[in-house]
C-alpha positions as a Python dict, from the first residue, in 0.01 Angstrom:
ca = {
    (1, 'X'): (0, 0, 0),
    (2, 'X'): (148, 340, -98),
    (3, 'X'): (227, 563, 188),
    (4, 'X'): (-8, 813, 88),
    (5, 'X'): (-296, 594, 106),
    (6, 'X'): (-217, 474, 491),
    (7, 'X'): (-366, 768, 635),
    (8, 'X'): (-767, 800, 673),
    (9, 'X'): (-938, 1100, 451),
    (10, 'X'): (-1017, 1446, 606),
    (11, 'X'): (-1350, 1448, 470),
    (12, 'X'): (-1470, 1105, 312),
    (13, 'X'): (-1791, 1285, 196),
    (14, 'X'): (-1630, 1583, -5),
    (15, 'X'): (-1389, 1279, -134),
    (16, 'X'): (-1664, 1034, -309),
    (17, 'X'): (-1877, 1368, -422),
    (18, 'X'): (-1463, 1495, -555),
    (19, 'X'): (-1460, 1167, -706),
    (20, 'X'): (-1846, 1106, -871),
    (21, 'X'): (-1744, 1473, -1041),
    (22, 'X'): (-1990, 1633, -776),
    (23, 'X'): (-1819, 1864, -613),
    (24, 'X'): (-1502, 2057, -764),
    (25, 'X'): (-1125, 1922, -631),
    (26, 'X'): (-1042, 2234, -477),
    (27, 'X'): (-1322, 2181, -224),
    (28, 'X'): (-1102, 1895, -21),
    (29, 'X'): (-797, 1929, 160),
    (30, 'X'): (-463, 1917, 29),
    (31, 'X'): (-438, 1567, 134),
    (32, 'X'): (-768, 1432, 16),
    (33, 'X'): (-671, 1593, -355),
    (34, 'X'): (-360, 1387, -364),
    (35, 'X'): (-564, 1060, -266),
    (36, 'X'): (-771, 1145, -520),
    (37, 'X'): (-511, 1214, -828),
    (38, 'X'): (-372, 862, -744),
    (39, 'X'): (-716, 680, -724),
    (40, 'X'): (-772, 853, -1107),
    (41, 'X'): (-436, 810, -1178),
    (42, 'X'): (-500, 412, -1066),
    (43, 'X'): (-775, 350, -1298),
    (44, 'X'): (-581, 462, -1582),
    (45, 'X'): (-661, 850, -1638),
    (46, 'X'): (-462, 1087, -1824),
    (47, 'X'): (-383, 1441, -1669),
    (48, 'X'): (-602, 1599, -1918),
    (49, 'X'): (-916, 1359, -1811),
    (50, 'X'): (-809, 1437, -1385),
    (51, 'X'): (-809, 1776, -1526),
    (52, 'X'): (-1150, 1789, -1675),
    (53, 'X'): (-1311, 1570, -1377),
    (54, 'X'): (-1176, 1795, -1136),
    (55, 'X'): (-1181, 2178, -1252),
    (56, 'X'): (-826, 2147, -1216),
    (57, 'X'): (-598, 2347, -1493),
    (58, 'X'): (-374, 2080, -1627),
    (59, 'X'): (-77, 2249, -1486),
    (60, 'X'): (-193, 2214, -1118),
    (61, 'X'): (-266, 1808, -1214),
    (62, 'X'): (26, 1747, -1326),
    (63, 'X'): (168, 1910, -1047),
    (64, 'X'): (-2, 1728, -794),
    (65, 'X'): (86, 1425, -982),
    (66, 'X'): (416, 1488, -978),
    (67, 'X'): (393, 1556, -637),
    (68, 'X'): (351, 1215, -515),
    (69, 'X'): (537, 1054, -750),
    (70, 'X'): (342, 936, -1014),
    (71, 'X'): (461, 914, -1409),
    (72, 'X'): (198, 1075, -1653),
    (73, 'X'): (-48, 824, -1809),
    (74, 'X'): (-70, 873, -2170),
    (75, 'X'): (-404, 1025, -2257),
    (76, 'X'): (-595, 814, -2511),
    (77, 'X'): (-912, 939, -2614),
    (78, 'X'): (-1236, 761, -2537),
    (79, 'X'): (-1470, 654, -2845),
    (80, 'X'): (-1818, 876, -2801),
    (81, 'X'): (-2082, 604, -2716),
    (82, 'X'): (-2422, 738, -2914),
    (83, 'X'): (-2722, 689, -2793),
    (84, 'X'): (-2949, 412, -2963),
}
């Protein structure tokens, strides 16, 4: 387990709205933002998608990234799923 995960959230509730793309990253602490670039960063997101799904500029996701360690994930773009 990655040291940066052994340490309970500040506020879980902020964390799963941060991480349904409810409620903006800068609303949790600067712990709780970390924990959540690596979850992203986990399941395979690029910086540009964390960016999007966060409000974050792309600058302050990499950043962050960066911050804790984590090599970029390349960004590959998603097919558009139309509706039937």
């Amino acid at each position: 387990m990655s040291l940066l995960l052994r340490r309970q959230l500040d506020n879980p509730f902020q964390f799963d709205k941060a991480l349904e793309g409810q409620l903006a990253g800068e609303a949790l602490s600067p712990y709780d933002r970390r924990v959540l670039i690596h979850v992203l960063h986990e399941r395979g997101w690029s910086d540009r998608q964390i960016a999007a799904h966060t409000g974050w500029t792309l600058y302050t996701t990499a950043r962050l990234r960066d911050d804790i360690g984590l090599p970029p994930n390349p960004h590959i773009d998603q097919p558009e799923v139309l509706a039937g």
